[in-house]
Short mmCIF file of N, CA and C in Angstrom, two decimals:
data_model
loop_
_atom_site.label_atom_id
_atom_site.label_comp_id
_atom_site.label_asym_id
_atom_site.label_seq_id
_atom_site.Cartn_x
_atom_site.Cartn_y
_atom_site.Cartn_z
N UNK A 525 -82.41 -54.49 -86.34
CA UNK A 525 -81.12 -54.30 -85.74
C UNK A 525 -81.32 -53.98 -84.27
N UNK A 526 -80.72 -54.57 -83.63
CA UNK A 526 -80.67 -53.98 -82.26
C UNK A 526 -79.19 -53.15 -81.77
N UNK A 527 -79.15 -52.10 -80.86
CA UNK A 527 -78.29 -51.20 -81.07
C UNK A 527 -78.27 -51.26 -79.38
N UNK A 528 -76.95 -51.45 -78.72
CA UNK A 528 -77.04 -50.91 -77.42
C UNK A 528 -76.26 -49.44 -77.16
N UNK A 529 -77.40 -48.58 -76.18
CA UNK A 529 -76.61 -47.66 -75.96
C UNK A 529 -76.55 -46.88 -74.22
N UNK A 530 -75.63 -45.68 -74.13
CA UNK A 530 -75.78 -45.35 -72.82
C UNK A 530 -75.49 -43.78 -72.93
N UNK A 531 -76.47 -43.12 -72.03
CA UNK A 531 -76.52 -42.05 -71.94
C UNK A 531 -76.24 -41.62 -70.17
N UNK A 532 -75.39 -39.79 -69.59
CA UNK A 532 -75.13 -39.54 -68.65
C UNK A 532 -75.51 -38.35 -68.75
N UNK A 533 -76.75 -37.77 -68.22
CA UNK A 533 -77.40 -36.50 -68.10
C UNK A 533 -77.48 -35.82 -66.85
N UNK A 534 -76.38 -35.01 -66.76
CA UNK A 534 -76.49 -34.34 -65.47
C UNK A 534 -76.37 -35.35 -64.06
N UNK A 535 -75.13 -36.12 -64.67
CA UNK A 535 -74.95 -36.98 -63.33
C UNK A 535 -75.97 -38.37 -63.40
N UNK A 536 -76.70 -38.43 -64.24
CA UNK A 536 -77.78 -39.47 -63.97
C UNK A 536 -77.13 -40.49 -65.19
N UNK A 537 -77.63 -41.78 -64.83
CA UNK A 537 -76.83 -42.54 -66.42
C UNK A 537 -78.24 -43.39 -66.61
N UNK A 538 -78.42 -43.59 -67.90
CA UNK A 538 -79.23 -44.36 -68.35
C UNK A 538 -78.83 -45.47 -69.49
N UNK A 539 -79.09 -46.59 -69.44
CA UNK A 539 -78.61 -47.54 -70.41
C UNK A 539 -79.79 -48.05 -71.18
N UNK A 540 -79.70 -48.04 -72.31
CA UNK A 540 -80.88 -48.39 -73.51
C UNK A 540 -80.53 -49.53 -74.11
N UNK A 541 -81.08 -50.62 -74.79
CA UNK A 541 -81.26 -51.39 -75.93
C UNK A 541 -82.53 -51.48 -76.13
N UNK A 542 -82.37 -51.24 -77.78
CA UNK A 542 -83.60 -51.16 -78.34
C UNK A 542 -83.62 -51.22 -80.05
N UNK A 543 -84.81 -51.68 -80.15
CA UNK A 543 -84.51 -51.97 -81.72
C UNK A 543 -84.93 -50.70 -82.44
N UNK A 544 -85.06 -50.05 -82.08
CA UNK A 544 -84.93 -48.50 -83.08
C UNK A 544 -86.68 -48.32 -83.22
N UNK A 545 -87.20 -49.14 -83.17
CA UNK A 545 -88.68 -49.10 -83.28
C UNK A 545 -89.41 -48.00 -82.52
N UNK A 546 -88.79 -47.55 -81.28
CA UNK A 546 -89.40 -46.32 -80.13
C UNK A 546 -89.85 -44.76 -81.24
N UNK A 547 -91.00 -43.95 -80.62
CA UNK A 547 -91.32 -43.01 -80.97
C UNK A 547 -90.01 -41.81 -80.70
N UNK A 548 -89.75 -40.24 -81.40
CA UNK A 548 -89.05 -39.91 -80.36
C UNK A 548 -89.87 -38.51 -80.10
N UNK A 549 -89.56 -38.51 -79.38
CA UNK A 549 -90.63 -37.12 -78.52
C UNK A 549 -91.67 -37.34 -77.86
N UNK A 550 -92.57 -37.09 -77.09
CA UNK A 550 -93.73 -36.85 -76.50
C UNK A 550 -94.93 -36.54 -77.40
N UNK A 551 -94.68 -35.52 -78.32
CA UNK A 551 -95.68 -34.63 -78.80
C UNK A 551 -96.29 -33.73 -78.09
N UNK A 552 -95.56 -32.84 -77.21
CA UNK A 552 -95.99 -32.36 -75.87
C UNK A 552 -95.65 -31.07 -76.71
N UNK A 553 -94.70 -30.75 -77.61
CA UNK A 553 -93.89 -29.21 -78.06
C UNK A 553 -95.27 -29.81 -79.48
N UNK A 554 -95.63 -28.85 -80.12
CA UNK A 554 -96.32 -28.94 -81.39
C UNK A 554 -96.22 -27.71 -82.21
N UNK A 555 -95.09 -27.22 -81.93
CA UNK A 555 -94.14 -26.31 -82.43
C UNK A 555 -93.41 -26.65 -83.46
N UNK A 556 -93.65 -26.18 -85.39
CA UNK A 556 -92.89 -27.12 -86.51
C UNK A 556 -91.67 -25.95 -86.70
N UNK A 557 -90.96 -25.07 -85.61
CA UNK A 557 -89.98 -24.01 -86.10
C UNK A 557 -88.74 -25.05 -86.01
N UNK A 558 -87.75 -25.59 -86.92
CA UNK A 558 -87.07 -25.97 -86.66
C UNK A 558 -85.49 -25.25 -87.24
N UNK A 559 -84.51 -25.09 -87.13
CA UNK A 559 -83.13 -24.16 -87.34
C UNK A 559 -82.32 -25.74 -88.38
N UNK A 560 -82.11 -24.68 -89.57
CA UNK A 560 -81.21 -25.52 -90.39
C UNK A 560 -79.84 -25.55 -90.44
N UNK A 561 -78.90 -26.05 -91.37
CA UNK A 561 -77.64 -26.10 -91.45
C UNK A 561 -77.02 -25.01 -90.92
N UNK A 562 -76.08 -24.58 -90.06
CA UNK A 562 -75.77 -23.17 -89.90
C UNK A 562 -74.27 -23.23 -91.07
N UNK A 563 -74.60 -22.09 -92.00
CA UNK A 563 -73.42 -22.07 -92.96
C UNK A 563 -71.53 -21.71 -91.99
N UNK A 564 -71.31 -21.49 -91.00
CA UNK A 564 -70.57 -20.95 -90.46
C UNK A 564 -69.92 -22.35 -89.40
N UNK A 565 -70.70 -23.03 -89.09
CA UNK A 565 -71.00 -24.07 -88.37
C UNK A 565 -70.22 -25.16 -88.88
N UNK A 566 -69.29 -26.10 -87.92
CA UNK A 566 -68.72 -27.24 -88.72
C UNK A 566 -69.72 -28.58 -88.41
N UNK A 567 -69.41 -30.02 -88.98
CA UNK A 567 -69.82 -31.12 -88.48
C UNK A 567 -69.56 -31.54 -87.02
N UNK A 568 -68.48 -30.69 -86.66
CA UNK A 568 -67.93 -31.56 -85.19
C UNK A 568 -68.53 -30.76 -84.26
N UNK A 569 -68.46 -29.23 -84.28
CA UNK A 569 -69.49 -29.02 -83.10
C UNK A 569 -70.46 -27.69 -83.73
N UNK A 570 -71.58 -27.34 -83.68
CA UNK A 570 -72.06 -25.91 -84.44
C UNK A 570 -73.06 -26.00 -82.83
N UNK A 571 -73.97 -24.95 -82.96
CA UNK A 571 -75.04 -24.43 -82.41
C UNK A 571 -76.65 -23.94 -83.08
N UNK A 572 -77.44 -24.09 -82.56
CA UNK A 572 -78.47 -24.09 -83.41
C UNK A 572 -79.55 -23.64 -82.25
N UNK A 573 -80.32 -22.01 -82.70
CA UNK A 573 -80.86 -21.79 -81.45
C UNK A 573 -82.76 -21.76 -82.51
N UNK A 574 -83.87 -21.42 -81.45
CA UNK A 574 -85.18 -21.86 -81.80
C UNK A 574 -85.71 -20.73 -81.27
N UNK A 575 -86.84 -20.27 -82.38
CA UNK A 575 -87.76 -18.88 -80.98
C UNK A 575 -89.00 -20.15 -80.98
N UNK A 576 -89.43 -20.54 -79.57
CA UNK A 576 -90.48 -21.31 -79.41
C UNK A 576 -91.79 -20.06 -79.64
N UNK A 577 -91.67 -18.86 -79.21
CA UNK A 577 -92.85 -17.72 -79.33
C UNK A 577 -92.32 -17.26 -80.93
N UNK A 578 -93.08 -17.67 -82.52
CA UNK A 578 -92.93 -16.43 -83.32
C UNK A 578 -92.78 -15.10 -82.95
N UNK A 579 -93.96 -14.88 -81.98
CA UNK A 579 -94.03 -13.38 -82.41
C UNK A 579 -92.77 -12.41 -81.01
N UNK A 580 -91.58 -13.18 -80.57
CA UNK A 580 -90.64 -12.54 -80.29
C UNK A 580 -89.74 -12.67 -80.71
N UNK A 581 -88.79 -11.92 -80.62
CA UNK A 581 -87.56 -11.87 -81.73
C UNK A 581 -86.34 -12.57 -80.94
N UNK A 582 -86.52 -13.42 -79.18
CA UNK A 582 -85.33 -13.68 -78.40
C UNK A 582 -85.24 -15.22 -78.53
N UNK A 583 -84.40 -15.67 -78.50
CA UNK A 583 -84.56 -17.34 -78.73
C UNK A 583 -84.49 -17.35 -77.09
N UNK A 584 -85.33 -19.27 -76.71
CA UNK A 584 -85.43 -19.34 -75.56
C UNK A 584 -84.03 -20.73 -75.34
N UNK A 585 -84.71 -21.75 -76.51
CA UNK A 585 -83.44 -22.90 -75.98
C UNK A 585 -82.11 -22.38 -77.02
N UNK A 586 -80.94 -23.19 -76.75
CA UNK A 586 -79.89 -23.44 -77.60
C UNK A 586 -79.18 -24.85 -77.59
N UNK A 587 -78.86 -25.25 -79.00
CA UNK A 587 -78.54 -26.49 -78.87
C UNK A 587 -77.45 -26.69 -79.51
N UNK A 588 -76.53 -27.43 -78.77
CA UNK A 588 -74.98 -27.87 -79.58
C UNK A 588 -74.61 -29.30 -79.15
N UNK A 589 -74.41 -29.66 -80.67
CA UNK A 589 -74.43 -31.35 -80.62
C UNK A 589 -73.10 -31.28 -81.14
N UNK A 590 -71.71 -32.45 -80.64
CA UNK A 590 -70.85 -32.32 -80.83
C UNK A 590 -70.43 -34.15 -80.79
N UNK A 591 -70.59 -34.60 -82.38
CA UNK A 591 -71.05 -35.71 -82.63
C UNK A 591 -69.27 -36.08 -83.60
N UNK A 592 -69.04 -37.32 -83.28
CA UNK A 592 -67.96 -38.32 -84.22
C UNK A 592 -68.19 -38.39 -85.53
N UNK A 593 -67.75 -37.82 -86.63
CA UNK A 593 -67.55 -37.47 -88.42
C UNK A 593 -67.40 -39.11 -88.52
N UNK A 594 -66.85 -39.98 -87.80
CA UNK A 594 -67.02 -41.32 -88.51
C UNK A 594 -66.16 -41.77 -87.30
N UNK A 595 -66.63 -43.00 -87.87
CA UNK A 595 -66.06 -44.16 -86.34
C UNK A 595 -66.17 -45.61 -86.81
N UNK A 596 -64.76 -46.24 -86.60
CA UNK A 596 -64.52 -48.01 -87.35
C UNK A 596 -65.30 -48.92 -85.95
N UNK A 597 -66.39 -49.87 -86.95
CA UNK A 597 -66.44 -50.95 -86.06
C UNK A 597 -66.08 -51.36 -84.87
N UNK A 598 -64.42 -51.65 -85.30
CA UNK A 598 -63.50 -51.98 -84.20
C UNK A 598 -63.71 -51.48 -83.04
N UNK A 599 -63.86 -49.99 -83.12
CA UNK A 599 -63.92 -49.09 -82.18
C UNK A 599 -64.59 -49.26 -80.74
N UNK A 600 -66.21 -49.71 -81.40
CA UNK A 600 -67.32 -50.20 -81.01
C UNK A 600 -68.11 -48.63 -80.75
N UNK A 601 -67.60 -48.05 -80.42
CA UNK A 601 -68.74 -46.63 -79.99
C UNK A 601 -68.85 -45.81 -80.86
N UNK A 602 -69.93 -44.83 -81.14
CA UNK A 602 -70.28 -43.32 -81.59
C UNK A 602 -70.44 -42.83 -80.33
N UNK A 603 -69.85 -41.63 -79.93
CA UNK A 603 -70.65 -40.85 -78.87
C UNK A 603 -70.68 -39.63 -79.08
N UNK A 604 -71.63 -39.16 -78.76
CA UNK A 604 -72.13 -37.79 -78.47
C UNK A 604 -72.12 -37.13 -77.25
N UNK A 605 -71.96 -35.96 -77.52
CA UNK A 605 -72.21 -34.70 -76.30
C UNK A 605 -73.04 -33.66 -77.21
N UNK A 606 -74.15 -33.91 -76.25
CA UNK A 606 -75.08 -32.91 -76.26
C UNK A 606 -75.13 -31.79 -75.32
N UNK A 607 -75.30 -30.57 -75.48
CA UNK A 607 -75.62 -29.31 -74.69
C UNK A 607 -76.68 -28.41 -75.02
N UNK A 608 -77.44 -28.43 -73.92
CA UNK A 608 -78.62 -27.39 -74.25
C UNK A 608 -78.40 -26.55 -73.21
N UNK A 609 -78.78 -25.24 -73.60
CA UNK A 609 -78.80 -24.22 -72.54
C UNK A 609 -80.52 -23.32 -73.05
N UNK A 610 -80.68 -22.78 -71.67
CA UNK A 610 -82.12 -22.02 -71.61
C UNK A 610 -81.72 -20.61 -71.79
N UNK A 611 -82.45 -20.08 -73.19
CA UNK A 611 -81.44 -18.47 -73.26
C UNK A 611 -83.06 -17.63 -72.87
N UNK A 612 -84.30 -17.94 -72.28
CA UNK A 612 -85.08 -17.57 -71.85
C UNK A 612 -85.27 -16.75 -70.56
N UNK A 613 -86.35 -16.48 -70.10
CA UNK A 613 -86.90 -16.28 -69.16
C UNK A 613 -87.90 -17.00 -67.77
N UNK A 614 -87.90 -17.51 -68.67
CA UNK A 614 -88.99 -18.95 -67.74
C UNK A 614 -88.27 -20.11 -67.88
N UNK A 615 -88.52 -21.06 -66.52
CA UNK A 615 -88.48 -22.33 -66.28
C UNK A 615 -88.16 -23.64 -67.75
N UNK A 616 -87.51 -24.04 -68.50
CA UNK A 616 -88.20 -25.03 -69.50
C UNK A 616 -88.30 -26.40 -69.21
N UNK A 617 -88.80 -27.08 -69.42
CA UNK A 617 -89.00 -29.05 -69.53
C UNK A 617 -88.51 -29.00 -70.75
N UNK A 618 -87.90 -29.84 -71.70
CA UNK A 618 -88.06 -30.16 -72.74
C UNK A 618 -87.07 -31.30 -73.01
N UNK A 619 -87.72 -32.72 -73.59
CA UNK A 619 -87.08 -33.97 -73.43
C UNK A 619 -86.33 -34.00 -74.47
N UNK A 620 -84.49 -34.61 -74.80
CA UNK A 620 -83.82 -34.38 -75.58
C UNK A 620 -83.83 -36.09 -75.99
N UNK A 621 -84.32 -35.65 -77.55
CA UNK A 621 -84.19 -36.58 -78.20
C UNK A 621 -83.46 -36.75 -79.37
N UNK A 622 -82.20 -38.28 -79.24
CA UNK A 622 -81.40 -38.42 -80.45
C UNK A 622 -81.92 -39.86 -81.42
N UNK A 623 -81.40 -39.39 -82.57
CA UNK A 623 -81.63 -40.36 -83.54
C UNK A 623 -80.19 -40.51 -84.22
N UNK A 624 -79.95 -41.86 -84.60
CA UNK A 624 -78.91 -42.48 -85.47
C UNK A 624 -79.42 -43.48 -86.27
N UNK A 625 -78.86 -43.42 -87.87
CA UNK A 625 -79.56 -44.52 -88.11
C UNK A 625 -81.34 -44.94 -87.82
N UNK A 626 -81.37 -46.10 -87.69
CA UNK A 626 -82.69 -46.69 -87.00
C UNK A 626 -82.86 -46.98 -85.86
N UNK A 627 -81.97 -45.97 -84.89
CA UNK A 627 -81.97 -45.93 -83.34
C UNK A 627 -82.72 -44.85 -83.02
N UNK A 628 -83.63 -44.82 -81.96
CA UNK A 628 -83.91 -43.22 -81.82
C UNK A 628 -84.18 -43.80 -80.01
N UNK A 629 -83.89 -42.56 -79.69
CA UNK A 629 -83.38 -42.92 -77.97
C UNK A 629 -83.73 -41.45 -77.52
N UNK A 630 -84.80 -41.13 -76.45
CA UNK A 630 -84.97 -40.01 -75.99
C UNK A 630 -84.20 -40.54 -74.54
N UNK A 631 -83.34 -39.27 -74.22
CA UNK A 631 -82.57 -39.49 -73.31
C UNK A 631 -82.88 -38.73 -71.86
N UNK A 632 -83.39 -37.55 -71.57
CA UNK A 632 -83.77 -36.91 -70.52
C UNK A 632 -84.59 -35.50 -70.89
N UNK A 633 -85.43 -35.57 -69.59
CA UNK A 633 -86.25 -34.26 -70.23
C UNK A 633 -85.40 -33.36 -69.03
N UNK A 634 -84.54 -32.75 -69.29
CA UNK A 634 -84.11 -31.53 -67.99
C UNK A 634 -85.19 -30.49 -67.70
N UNK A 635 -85.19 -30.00 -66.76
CA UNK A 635 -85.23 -29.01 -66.28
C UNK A 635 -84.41 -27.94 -66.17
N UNK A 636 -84.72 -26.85 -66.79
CA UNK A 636 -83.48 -25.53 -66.58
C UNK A 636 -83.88 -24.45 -66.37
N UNK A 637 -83.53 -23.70 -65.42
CA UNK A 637 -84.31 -22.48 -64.76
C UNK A 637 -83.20 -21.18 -66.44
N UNK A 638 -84.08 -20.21 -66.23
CA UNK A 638 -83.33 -19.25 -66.97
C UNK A 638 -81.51 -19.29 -66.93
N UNK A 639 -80.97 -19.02 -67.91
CA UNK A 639 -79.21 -19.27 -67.91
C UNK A 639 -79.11 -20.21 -67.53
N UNK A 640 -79.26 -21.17 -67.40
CA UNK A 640 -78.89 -22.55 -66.95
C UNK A 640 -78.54 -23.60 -68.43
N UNK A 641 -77.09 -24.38 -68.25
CA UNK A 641 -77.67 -25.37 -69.40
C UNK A 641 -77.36 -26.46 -68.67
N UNK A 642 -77.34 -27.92 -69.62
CA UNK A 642 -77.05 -28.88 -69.31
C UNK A 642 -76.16 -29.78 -70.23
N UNK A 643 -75.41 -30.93 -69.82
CA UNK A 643 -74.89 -31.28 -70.87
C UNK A 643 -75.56 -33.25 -70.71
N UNK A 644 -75.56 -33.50 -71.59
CA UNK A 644 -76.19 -35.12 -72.16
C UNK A 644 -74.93 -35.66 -73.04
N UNK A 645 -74.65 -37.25 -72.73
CA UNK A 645 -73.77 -37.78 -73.10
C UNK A 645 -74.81 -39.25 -73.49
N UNK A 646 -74.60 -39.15 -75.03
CA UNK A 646 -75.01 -40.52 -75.72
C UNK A 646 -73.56 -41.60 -76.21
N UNK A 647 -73.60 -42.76 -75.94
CA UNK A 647 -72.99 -43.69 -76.70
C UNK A 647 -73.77 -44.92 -77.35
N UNK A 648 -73.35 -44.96 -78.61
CA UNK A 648 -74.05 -46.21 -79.16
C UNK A 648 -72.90 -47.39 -79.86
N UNK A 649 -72.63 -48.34 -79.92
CA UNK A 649 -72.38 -49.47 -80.06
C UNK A 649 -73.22 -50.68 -81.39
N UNK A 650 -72.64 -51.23 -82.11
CA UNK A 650 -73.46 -51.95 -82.56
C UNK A 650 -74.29 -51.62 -84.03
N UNK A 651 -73.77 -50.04 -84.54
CA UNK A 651 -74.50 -49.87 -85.51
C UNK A 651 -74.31 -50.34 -86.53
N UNK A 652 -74.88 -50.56 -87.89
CA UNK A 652 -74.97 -50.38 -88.70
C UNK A 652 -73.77 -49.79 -89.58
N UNK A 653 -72.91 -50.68 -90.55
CA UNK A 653 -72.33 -49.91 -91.50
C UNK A 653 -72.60 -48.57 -92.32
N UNK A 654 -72.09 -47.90 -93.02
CA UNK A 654 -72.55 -47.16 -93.83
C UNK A 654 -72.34 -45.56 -93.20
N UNK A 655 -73.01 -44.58 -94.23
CA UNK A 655 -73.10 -43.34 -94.00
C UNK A 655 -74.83 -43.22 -93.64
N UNK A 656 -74.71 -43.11 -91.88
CA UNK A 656 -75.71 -42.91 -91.07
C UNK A 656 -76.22 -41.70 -90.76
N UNK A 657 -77.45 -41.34 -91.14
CA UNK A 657 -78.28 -39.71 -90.58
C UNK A 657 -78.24 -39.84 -88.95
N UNK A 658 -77.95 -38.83 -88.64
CA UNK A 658 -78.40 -38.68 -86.58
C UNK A 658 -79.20 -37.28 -87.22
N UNK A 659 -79.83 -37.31 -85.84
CA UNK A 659 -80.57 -35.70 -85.80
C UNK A 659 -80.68 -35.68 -83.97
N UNK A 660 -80.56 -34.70 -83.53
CA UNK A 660 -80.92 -34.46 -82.19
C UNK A 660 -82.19 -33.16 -82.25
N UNK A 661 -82.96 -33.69 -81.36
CA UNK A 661 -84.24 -32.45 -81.33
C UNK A 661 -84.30 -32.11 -80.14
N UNK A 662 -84.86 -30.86 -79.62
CA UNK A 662 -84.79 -30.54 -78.27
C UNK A 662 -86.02 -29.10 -78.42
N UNK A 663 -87.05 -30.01 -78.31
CA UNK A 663 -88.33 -29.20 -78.57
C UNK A 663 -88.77 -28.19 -79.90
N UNK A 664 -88.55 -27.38 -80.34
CA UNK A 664 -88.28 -26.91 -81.91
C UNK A 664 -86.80 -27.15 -82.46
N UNK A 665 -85.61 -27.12 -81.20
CA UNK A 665 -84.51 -26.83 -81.99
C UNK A 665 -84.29 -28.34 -82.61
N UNK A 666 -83.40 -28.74 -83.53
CA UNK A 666 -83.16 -29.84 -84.16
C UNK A 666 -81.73 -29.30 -85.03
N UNK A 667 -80.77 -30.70 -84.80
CA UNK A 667 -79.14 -30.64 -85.23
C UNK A 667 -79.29 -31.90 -86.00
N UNK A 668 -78.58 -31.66 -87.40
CA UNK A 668 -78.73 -32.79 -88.03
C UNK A 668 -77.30 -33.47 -88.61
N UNK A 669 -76.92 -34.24 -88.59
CA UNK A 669 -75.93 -34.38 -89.47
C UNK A 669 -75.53 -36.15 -90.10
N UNK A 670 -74.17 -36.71 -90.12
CA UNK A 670 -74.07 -37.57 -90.99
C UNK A 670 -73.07 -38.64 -89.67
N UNK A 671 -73.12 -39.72 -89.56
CA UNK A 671 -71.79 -40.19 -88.95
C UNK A 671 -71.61 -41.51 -89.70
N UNK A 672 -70.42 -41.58 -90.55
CA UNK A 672 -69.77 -42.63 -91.08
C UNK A 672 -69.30 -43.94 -90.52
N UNK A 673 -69.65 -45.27 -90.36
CA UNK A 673 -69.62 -46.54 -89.55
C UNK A 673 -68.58 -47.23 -90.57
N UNK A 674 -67.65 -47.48 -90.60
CA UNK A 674 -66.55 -48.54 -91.21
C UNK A 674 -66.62 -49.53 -90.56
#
């Protein structure tokens, strides 16, 4: 399948097609802490935070993916808004990567000084019928959910 899509990160836009075949991540984080379902949390927007250090008790990133419950053909788009913010102390890099389906599209590695976030805008086009897995990762943290294609 080939899937076209477009992403706007902090003012920057990037346009993708690709057959879903791409790696996603670096392998640069080798960190397996990842944050599950939050019970409190809906499909349309939740938060999901990560301690990259076990042995402190403060989370450094936070991640809120605020993704389309389903979307007709017709339509032509899924899009996403992504937001990460740095709830740390130090500087972070960390490249935000989404998956749909058999798309996987790393979209920008920000930079964010302490309190700082950012927001990332994915659209995809072209998918696949059916009830589709996405997941967004953003160095340990990871958002998972479902988006329905009519």
């Amino acid at each position: 399948m080939i899937a076209g899509g477009f992403a706007l990160v902090a003012g920057d836009a990037i346009t993708a097609v690709g057959t879903g075949d791409e790696a996603v991540g670096d392998g640069a984080d080798t960190n397996s802490n990842e944050s599950g379902p939050d019970a409190e949390g809906s499909d349309e927007e939740s938060a999901h935070e990560a301690v990259d250090n076990p042995d402190t008790a403060a989370p450094t990133l936070e991640l809120s993916v605020s993704p389309p419950e389903s979307v007709a053909t017709s339509e032509g788009r899924a899009e996403f808004l992504i937001t990460v913010a740095n709830c740390g102390e130090e500087t972070r890099s960390v490249p935000i990567a989404l998956e749909v389906g058999c798309v996987e599209d790393e979209l920008e590695t920000p930079s964010l000084a302490p309190g700082e976030r950012t927001d990332a805008y994915a659209s995809y086009t072209d998918l696949d019928s059916g009830a589709l897995e996405w997941s967004v990762a953003v160095g340990t943290v990871c958002e998972r959910g479902t988006l329905t294609v009519t």
